[in-house]
Amino acid sequence: MGFNRNQHLRENLDALRIVFALEKQKRKASAAEIAQMQRYSGFGGLKFVLNPVQGSGVEKYWTKSDLPFLPLTQELHKIL
């Protein structure tokens, strides 16, 4: 099966949300949270996360094939 960029980005976002929530709440992860965090795969195959995401005209920095990931990448930048 090929690398599904959408799936990997969503799983990474979920894992980051969990980590930050655990840190904020000062608690240990549940079994379900651990399972979700183990799906974290990094951003090596998602180089578009380095593109600008704010301001007018940011779309010009995005390739046509990466542009559908702009909203999720904006979400990533908000989380971080």
Tab-separated table of N, CA and C in Angstrom:
chain	number	residue	atom	x	y	z
A	1	MET	N	0.837	-1.171	0.000
A	1	MET	CA	0.000	0.000	0.000
A	1	MET	C	0.887	1.241	0.000
A	2	GLY	N	0.487	2.272	-0.715
A	2	GLY	CA	1.263	3.501	-0.812
A	2	GLY	C	1.150	4.357	0.437
A	3	PHE	N	1.951	5.376	0.473
A	3	PHE	CA	1.979	6.320	1.590
A	3	PHE	C	0.786	7.254	1.465
A	4	ASN	N	-0.116	7.204	2.414
A	4	ASN	CA	-1.312	8.041	2.402
A	4	ASN	C	-1.015	9.297	3.217
A	5	ARG	N	-0.731	10.392	2.523
A	5	ARG	CA	-0.335	11.630	3.214
A	5	ARG	C	-1.435	12.156	4.124
A	6	ASN	N	-2.672	12.064	3.675
A	6	ASN	CA	-3.788	12.546	4.486
A	6	ASN	C	-3.889	11.763	5.794
A	7	GLN	N	-3.812	10.459	5.702
A	7	GLN	CA	-3.900	9.609	6.894
A	7	GLN	C	-2.748	9.892	7.856
A	8	HIS	N	-1.537	9.985	7.333
A	8	HIS	CA	-0.380	10.231	8.196
A	8	HIS	C	-0.467	11.602	8.861
A	9	LEU	N	-0.890	12.606	8.128
A	9	LEU	CA	-1.016	13.941	8.705
A	9	LEU	C	-2.074	13.951	9.803
A	10	ARG	N	-3.215	13.326	9.555
A	10	ARG	CA	-4.280	13.279	10.567
A	10	ARG	C	-3.834	12.513	11.818
A	11	GLU	N	-3.159	11.389	11.624
A	11	GLU	CA	-2.684	10.611	12.772
A	11	GLU	C	-1.629	11.385	13.561
A	12	ASN	N	-0.770	12.109	12.875
A	12	ASN	CA	0.219	12.931	13.563
A	12	ASN	C	-0.451	14.050	14.356
A	13	LEU	N	-1.457	14.682	13.763
A	13	LEU	CA	-2.194	15.733	14.469
A	13	LEU	C	-2.862	15.175	15.724
A	14	ASP	N	-3.493	14.021	15.597
A	14	ASP	CA	-4.142	13.396	16.752
A	14	ASP	C	-3.128	13.096	17.851
A	15	ALA	N	-1.983	12.562	17.476
A	15	ALA	CA	-0.949	12.228	18.459
A	15	ALA	C	-0.442	13.483	19.160
A	16	LEU	N	-0.226	14.552	18.418
A	16	LEU	CA	0.247	15.796	19.028
A	16	LEU	C	-0.793	16.384	19.973
A	17	ARG	N	-2.057	16.342	19.577
A	17	ARG	CA	-3.117	16.833	20.471
A	17	ARG	C	-3.100	16.074	21.794
A	18	ILE	N	-2.944	14.763	21.709
A	18	ILE	CA	-2.926	13.927	22.912
A	18	ILE	C	-1.741	14.292	23.793
A	19	VAL	N	-0.564	14.398	23.206
A	19	VAL	CA	0.640	14.711	23.981
A	19	VAL	C	0.488	16.042	24.704
A	20	PHE	N	0.022	17.062	23.998
A	20	PHE	CA	-0.131	18.368	24.628
A	20	PHE	C	-1.213	18.349	25.706
A	21	ALA	N	-2.283	17.603	25.493
A	21	ALA	CA	-3.337	17.490	26.505
A	21	ALA	C	-2.819	16.775	27.746
A	22	LEU	N	-2.070	15.704	27.551
A	22	LEU	CA	-1.512	14.970	28.692
A	22	LEU	C	-0.577	15.857	29.497
A	23	GLU	N	0.236	16.613	28.804
A	23	GLU	CA	1.167	17.509	29.482
A	23	GLU	C	0.413	18.580	30.266
A	24	LYS	N	-0.602	19.149	29.647
A	24	LYS	CA	-1.386	20.202	30.292
A	24	LYS	C	-2.140	19.665	31.508
A	25	GLN	N	-2.686	18.452	31.382
A	25	GLN	CA	-3.475	17.855	32.460
A	25	GLN	C	-2.616	17.102	33.472
A	26	LYS	N	-1.327	16.994	33.171
A	26	LYS	CA	-0.382	16.318	34.068
A	26	LYS	C	-0.875	14.924	34.469
A	27	ARG	N	-1.165	14.132	33.447
A	27	ARG	CA	-1.624	12.771	33.697
A	27	ARG	C	-0.976	11.812	32.712
A	28	LYS	N	-1.128	10.532	33.005
A	28	LYS	CA	-0.583	9.503	32.125
A	28	LYS	C	-1.606	9.148	31.055
A	29	ALA	N	-1.107	8.638	29.965
A	29	ALA	CA	-1.965	8.277	28.837
A	29	ALA	C	-2.725	6.987	29.108
A	30	SER	N	-3.943	6.940	28.601
A	30	SER	CA	-4.731	5.707	28.648
A	30	SER	C	-4.209	4.757	27.574
A	31	ALA	N	-4.688	3.540	27.601
A	31	ALA	CA	-4.279	2.556	26.590
A	31	ALA	C	-4.669	3.028	25.188
A	32	ALA	N	-5.843	3.607	25.057
A	32	ALA	CA	-6.292	4.101	23.746
A	32	ALA	C	-5.413	5.258	23.271
A	33	GLU	N	-5.045	6.134	24.189
A	33	GLU	CA	-4.183	7.259	23.826
A	33	GLU	C	-2.785	6.776	23.426
A	34	ILE	N	-2.284	5.792	24.139
A	34	ILE	CA	-0.977	5.222	23.789
A	34	ILE	C	-1.028	4.627	22.388
A	35	ALA	N	-2.099	3.905	22.096
A	35	ALA	CA	-2.246	3.304	20.764
A	35	ALA	C	-2.267	4.382	19.686
A	36	GLN	N	-2.967	5.480	19.949
A	36	GLN	CA	-3.027	6.564	18.965
A	36	GLN	C	-1.663	7.232	18.814
A	37	MET	N	-0.964	7.454	19.906
A	37	MET	CA	0.353	8.095	19.823
A	37	MET	C	1.356	7.221	19.081
A	38	GLN	N	1.181	5.918	19.149
A	38	GLN	CA	2.081	5.010	18.443
A	38	GLN	C	1.901	5.087	16.930
A	39	ARG	N	0.824	5.697	16.485
A	39	ARG	CA	0.595	5.873	15.048
A	39	ARG	C	1.355	7.078	14.490
A	40	TYR	N	1.950	7.869	15.374
A	40	TYR	CA	2.733	9.028	14.946
A	40	TYR	C	3.861	8.555	14.039
A	41	SER	N	4.009	9.197	12.891
A	41	SER	CA	5.010	8.746	11.919
A	41	SER	C	5.998	9.832	11.509
A	42	GLY	N	5.897	11.000	12.107
A	42	GLY	CA	6.798	12.080	11.728
A	42	GLY	C	6.314	12.798	10.478
A	43	PHE	N	7.128	13.733	10.011
A	43	PHE	CA	6.711	14.575	8.894
A	43	PHE	C	7.644	14.483	7.689
A	44	GLY	N	8.509	13.481	7.663
A	44	GLY	CA	9.467	13.336	6.573
A	44	GLY	C	8.838	13.255	5.198
A	45	GLY	N	7.721	12.573	5.074
A	45	GLY	CA	7.044	12.451	3.785
A	45	GLY	C	6.018	13.539	3.551
A	46	LEU	N	5.982	14.512	4.447
A	46	LEU	CA	4.981	15.574	4.386
A	46	LEU	C	5.675	16.933	4.349
A	47	LYS	N	6.561	17.120	3.386
A	47	LYS	CA	7.389	18.323	3.361
A	47	LYS	C	6.584	19.614	3.231
A	48	PHE	N	5.346	19.518	2.781
A	48	PHE	CA	4.513	20.712	2.644
A	48	PHE	C	4.224	21.380	3.979
A	49	VAL	N	4.443	20.688	5.099
A	49	VAL	CA	4.188	21.308	6.405
A	49	VAL	C	5.128	22.481	6.656
A	50	LEU	N	6.188	22.600	5.869
A	50	LEU	CA	7.133	23.707	6.003
A	50	LEU	C	6.719	24.927	5.183
A	51	ASN	N	5.689	24.782	4.349
A	51	ASN	CA	5.207	25.902	3.543
A	51	ASN	C	4.521	26.929	4.432
A	52	PRO	N	4.509	28.201	4.003
A	52	PRO	CA	3.772	29.224	4.752
A	52	PRO	C	2.285	28.877	4.807
A	53	VAL	N	1.641	29.210	5.930
A	53	VAL	CA	0.223	28.884	6.086
A	53	VAL	C	-0.634	30.099	6.442
A	54	GLN	N	-0.019	31.237	6.698
A	54	GLN	CA	-0.785	32.410	7.107
A	54	GLN	C	-0.572	33.557	6.134
A	55	GLY	N	-1.560	34.415	6.081
A	55	GLY	CA	-1.471	35.599	5.247
A	55	GLY	C	-2.117	35.394	3.891
A	56	SER	N	-2.286	36.502	3.212
A	56	SER	CA	-2.918	36.418	1.892
A	56	SER	C	-1.901	35.931	0.866
A	57	GLY	N	-2.361	35.127	-0.036
A	57	GLY	CA	-1.520	34.640	-1.117
A	57	GLY	C	-0.601	33.487	-0.772
A	58	VAL	N	-0.824	32.818	0.359
A	58	VAL	CA	0.057	31.696	0.719
A	58	VAL	C	-0.069	30.547	-0.276
A	59	GLU	N	-1.176	30.502	-0.986
A	59	GLU	CA	-1.402	29.412	-1.935
A	59	GLU	C	-0.321	29.348	-3.010
A	60	LYS	N	0.309	30.480	-3.294
A	60	LYS	CA	1.331	30.493	-4.350
A	60	LYS	C	2.561	29.673	-3.962
A	61	TYR	N	2.730	29.395	-2.679
A	61	TYR	CA	3.860	28.593	-2.209
A	61	TYR	C	3.546	27.096	-2.198
A	62	TRP	N	2.318	26.759	-2.524
A	62	TRP	CA	1.853	25.378	-2.460
A	62	TRP	C	1.679	24.813	-3.859
A	63	THR	N	2.136	23.584	-4.062
A	63	THR	CA	1.898	22.926	-5.346
A	63	THR	C	0.423	22.545	-5.435
A	64	LYS	N	-0.023	22.324	-6.625
A	64	LYS	CA	-1.425	21.946	-6.836
A	64	LYS	C	-1.766	20.661	-6.079
A	65	SER	N	-0.836	19.710	-6.054
A	65	SER	CA	-1.108	18.432	-5.377
A	65	SER	C	-1.057	18.550	-3.853
A	66	ASP	N	-0.352	19.566	-3.336
A	66	ASP	CA	-0.258	19.750	-1.881
A	66	ASP	C	-1.336	20.675	-1.330
A	67	LEU	N	-1.923	21.498	-2.173
A	67	LEU	CA	-2.893	22.500	-1.726
A	67	LEU	C	-4.052	21.929	-0.907
A	68	PRO	N	-4.558	20.730	-1.196
A	68	PRO	CA	-5.632	20.187	-0.355
A	68	PRO	C	-5.221	19.985	1.115
A	69	PHE	N	-3.925	19.970	1.383
A	69	PHE	CA	-3.438	19.769	2.746
A	69	PHE	C	-3.242	21.083	3.506
A	70	LEU	N	-3.488	22.199	2.867
A	70	LEU	CA	-3.323	23.500	3.521
A	70	LEU	C	-4.154	23.620	4.796
A	71	PRO	N	-5.450	23.291	4.795
A	71	PRO	CA	-6.226	23.432	6.034
A	71	PRO	C	-5.681	22.588	7.196
A	72	LEU	N	-5.294	21.350	6.919
A	72	LEU	CA	-4.742	20.509	7.984
A	72	LEU	C	-3.384	21.028	8.442
A	73	THR	N	-2.614	21.584	7.529
A	73	THR	CA	-1.315	22.143	7.897
A	73	THR	C	-1.504	23.406	8.727
A	74	GLN	N	-2.525	24.191	8.417
A	74	GLN	CA	-2.840	25.351	9.250
A	74	GLN	C	-3.213	24.900	10.659
A	75	GLU	N	-3.959	23.820	10.746
A	75	GLU	CA	-4.322	23.254	12.046
A	75	GLU	C	-3.073	22.807	12.803
A	76	LEU	N	-2.148	22.175	12.105
A	76	LEU	CA	-0.892	21.747	12.719
A	76	LEU	C	-0.147	22.939	13.310
A	77	HIS	N	-0.053	24.010	12.554
A	77	HIS	CA	0.659	25.196	13.030
A	77	HIS	C	-0.030	25.805	14.250
A	78	LYS	N	-1.351	25.739	14.315
A	78	LYS	CA	-2.076	26.233	15.494
A	78	LYS	C	-1.773	25.378	16.715
A	79	ILE	N	-1.702	24.071	16.523
A	79	ILE	CA	-1.422	23.151	17.630
A	79	ILE	C	-0.035	23.411	18.194
A	80	LEU	N	0.917	23.620	17.292
A	80	LEU	CA	2.297	23.831	17.725
A	80	LEU	C	2.493	25.222	18.280
